Amino acid sequence: MIVYLTRVEHFSAAHRLWVDGWSEEKNMAMFGKCAHKNYHGHNYKLFVTVKGTPDPETGMVANAKHISKIVNKYIIDVLDHKNLNLDPSFIPDGKQTTSENLAYYIFHEIAPHLDACELHCIKLQETDKIFTEYYGE
Ligand code: NI
């Protein structure tokens, strides 16, 4: 019996999507408002899903408070109210700060710290209309 448990956290951050080798027109056509030269912010919603067999005594897959502590320490405290392009973090310099890349790096940043359960998926919602998911592949 495998059950999935999701913890939701939030952070706000600024970013800019831009390819240096492209013209302004091409960047604007590809990235739209996310290419604005003075950066812009998003209120990100982060869904961290773990999976496992519920413990026979507690009935729980994992302690949600423990997951929250890990996510806050390694992700939220690092990214919240930061500029994802300029401030130092686990996102490598020069990587596009898309939700796709963020989901990937968030997954690999916290997976090693979730020792009591298995990280299944990172879902990152950038706006009401779009989100990305990464399953560790
Ligand atoms: Ni954006």
mmCIF file of C-alpha atoms in Angstrom, residues 2-123:
data_model
loop_
_atom_site.group_PDB
_atom_site.id
_atom_site.type_symbol
_atom_site.label_atom_id
_atom_site.label_comp_id
_atom_site.label_asym_id
_atom_site.label_seq_id
_atom_site.Cartn_x
_atom_site.Cartn_y
_atom_site.Cartn_z
ATOM 1 C CA ILE A 2 1.618 3.215 -1.204
ATOM 2 C CA VAL A 3 0.119 6.559 -0.201
ATOM 3 C CA TYR A 4 1.159 10.028 -1.378
ATOM 4 C CA LEU A 5 1.371 12.967 1.001
ATOM 5 C CA THR A 6 1.753 16.573 -0.173
ATOM 6 C CA ARG A 7 2.946 19.536 1.839
ATOM 7 C CA VAL A 8 2.320 23.018 0.400
ATOM 8 C CA GLU A 9 4.641 25.956 1.037
ATOM 9 C CA HIS A 10 4.945 29.431 -0.481
ATOM 10 C CA PHE A 11 7.692 31.804 -1.465
ATOM 11 C CA SER A 12 7.904 35.083 -3.352
ATOM 12 C CA ALA A 13 10.818 35.840 -5.621
ATOM 13 C CA ALA A 14 11.949 37.976 -8.533
ATOM 14 C CA HIS A 15 13.413 36.720 -11.772
ATOM 15 C CA ARG A 16 14.015 37.441 -15.404
ATOM 16 C CA LEU A 17 14.075 35.097 -18.389
ATOM 17 C CA TRP A 18 16.506 36.168 -21.070
ATOM 18 C CA VAL A 19 18.892 34.604 -23.590
ATOM 19 C CA ASP A 20 21.976 36.810 -23.976
ATOM 20 C CA GLY A 21 22.643 35.831 -27.564
ATOM 21 C CA TRP A 22 19.166 36.775 -28.747
ATOM 22 C CA SER A 23 17.772 40.137 -29.841
ATOM 23 C CA GLU A 24 15.372 42.007 -27.571
ATOM 24 C CA GLU A 25 12.567 41.246 -30.015
ATOM 25 C CA LYS A 26 13.253 37.522 -29.940
ATOM 26 C CA ASN A 27 13.495 37.477 -26.133
ATOM 27 C CA MET A 28 10.231 39.388 -25.767
ATOM 28 C CA ALA A 29 8.523 37.080 -28.250
ATOM 29 C CA MET A 30 9.694 33.995 -26.319
ATOM 30 C CA PHE A 31 9.421 35.109 -22.691
ATOM 31 C CA GLY A 32 6.927 38.002 -22.773
ATOM 32 C CA LYS A 33 6.665 39.889 -19.484
ATOM 33 C CA CYS A 34 9.175 37.510 -17.887
ATOM 34 C CA ALA A 35 11.877 39.181 -20.040
ATOM 35 C CA HIS A 36 11.320 42.625 -18.476
ATOM 36 C CA LYS A 37 14.760 44.145 -17.935
ATOM 37 C CA ASN A 38 14.181 45.271 -14.348
ATOM 38 C CA TYR A 39 12.930 41.875 -13.199
ATOM 39 C CA HIS A 40 9.467 41.062 -11.809
ATOM 40 C CA GLY A 41 8.037 38.919 -9.046
ATOM 41 C CA HIS A 42 5.942 35.806 -8.642
ATOM 42 C CA ASN A 43 4.177 34.330 -5.639
ATOM 43 C CA TYR A 44 5.199 30.710 -6.010
ATOM 44 C CA LYS A 45 3.236 27.820 -4.554
ATOM 45 C CA LEU A 46 5.424 24.800 -3.913
ATOM 46 C CA PHE A 47 3.897 21.308 -3.586
ATOM 47 C CA VAL A 48 6.245 18.709 -2.128
ATOM 48 C CA THR A 49 4.879 15.174 -2.479
ATOM 49 C CA VAL A 50 6.385 12.181 -0.706
ATOM 50 C CA LYS A 51 5.286 8.580 -0.900
ATOM 51 C CA GLY A 52 5.413 5.538 1.296
ATOM 52 C CA THR A 53 3.540 2.939 3.283
ATOM 53 C CA PRO A 54 1.718 4.379 6.282
ATOM 54 C CA ASP A 55 3.371 3.438 9.554
ATOM 55 C CA PRO A 56 1.229 0.798 11.322
ATOM 56 C CA GLU A 57 1.282 2.728 14.600
ATOM 57 C CA THR A 58 0.885 6.348 13.454
ATOM 58 C CA GLY A 59 -0.977 5.731 10.183
ATOM 59 C CA MET A 60 1.285 8.353 8.620
ATOM 60 C CA VAL A 61 3.553 8.178 5.561
ATOM 61 C CA ALA A 62 5.747 10.927 6.964
ATOM 62 C CA ASN A 63 5.598 13.668 9.525
ATOM 63 C CA ALA A 64 4.264 16.701 7.638
ATOM 64 C CA LYS A 65 5.894 19.034 10.158
ATOM 65 C CA HIS A 66 9.265 17.419 9.504
ATOM 66 C CA ILE A 67 8.787 17.867 5.745
ATOM 67 C CA SER A 68 7.833 21.496 6.298
ATOM 68 C CA LYS A 69 10.963 22.052 8.392
ATOM 69 C CA ILE A 70 13.180 20.589 5.648
ATOM 70 C CA VAL A 71 11.471 22.547 2.869
ATOM 71 C CA ASN A 72 11.697 25.791 4.831
ATOM 72 C CA LYS A 73 15.343 25.325 5.745
ATOM 73 C CA TYR A 74 16.655 24.290 2.332
ATOM 74 C CA ILE A 75 14.230 26.001 -0.075
ATOM 75 C CA ILE A 76 12.040 28.737 1.383
ATOM 76 C CA ASP A 77 14.714 30.397 3.527
ATOM 77 C CA VAL A 78 17.054 30.412 0.523
ATOM 78 C CA LEU A 79 14.650 31.653 -2.171
ATOM 79 C CA ASP A 80 11.984 33.719 -0.404
ATOM 80 C CA HIS A 81 12.168 37.452 -1.207
ATOM 81 C CA LYS A 82 15.266 36.891 -3.313
ATOM 82 C CA ASN A 83 16.197 37.576 -6.889
ATOM 83 C CA LEU A 84 16.483 34.118 -8.450
ATOM 84 C CA ASN A 85 18.892 35.408 -11.114
ATOM 85 C CA LEU A 86 21.205 37.438 -8.875
ATOM 86 C CA ASP A 87 21.131 36.106 -5.325
ATOM 87 C CA PRO A 88 23.294 33.097 -4.525
ATOM 88 C CA SER A 89 21.349 29.855 -4.143
ATOM 89 C CA PHE A 90 21.405 26.214 -5.238
ATOM 90 C CA ILE A 91 20.308 27.333 -8.719
ATOM 91 C CA PRO A 92 23.526 27.411 -10.759
ATOM 92 C CA ASP A 93 24.629 30.713 -12.283
ATOM 93 C CA GLY A 94 23.548 31.102 -15.876
ATOM 94 C CA LYS A 95 20.596 28.689 -15.639
ATOM 95 C CA GLN A 96 17.280 30.074 -16.800
ATOM 96 C CA THR A 97 15.056 30.636 -13.765
ATOM 97 C CA THR A 98 12.041 28.969 -15.333
ATOM 98 C CA SER A 99 9.600 26.971 -13.234
ATOM 99 C CA GLU A 100 10.870 23.871 -15.029
ATOM 100 C CA ASN A 101 14.444 24.438 -13.887
ATOM 101 C CA LEU A 102 13.369 25.558 -10.413
ATOM 102 C CA ALA A 103 11.342 22.363 -9.917
ATOM 103 C CA TYR A 104 14.362 20.293 -10.955
ATOM 104 C CA TYR A 105 16.813 22.021 -8.614
ATOM 105 C CA ILE A 106 14.350 22.137 -5.713
ATOM 106 C CA PHE A 107 13.795 18.380 -6.064
ATOM 107 C CA HIS A 108 17.499 17.570 -5.956
ATOM 108 C CA GLU A 109 18.151 20.048 -3.155
ATOM 109 C CA ILE A 110 15.703 18.495 -0.717
ATOM 110 C CA ALA A 111 15.641 14.816 -1.769
ATOM 111 C CA PRO A 112 18.792 13.944 0.246
ATOM 112 C CA HIS A 113 17.299 15.491 3.397
ATOM 113 C CA LEU A 114 14.034 13.541 3.312
ATOM 114 C CA ASP A 115 15.529 10.412 4.801
ATOM 115 C CA ALA A 116 12.422 9.037 6.484
ATOM 116 C CA CYS A 117 10.374 8.912 3.265
ATOM 117 C CA GLU A 118 10.793 9.040 -0.507
ATOM 118 C CA LEU A 119 10.360 12.271 -2.457
ATOM 119 C CA HIS A 120 7.919 11.594 -5.285
ATOM 120 C CA CYS A 121 7.312 14.932 -6.977
ATOM 121 C CA ILE A 122 7.906 18.645 -6.884
ATOM 122 C CA LYS A 123 5.121 20.751 -8.288
#
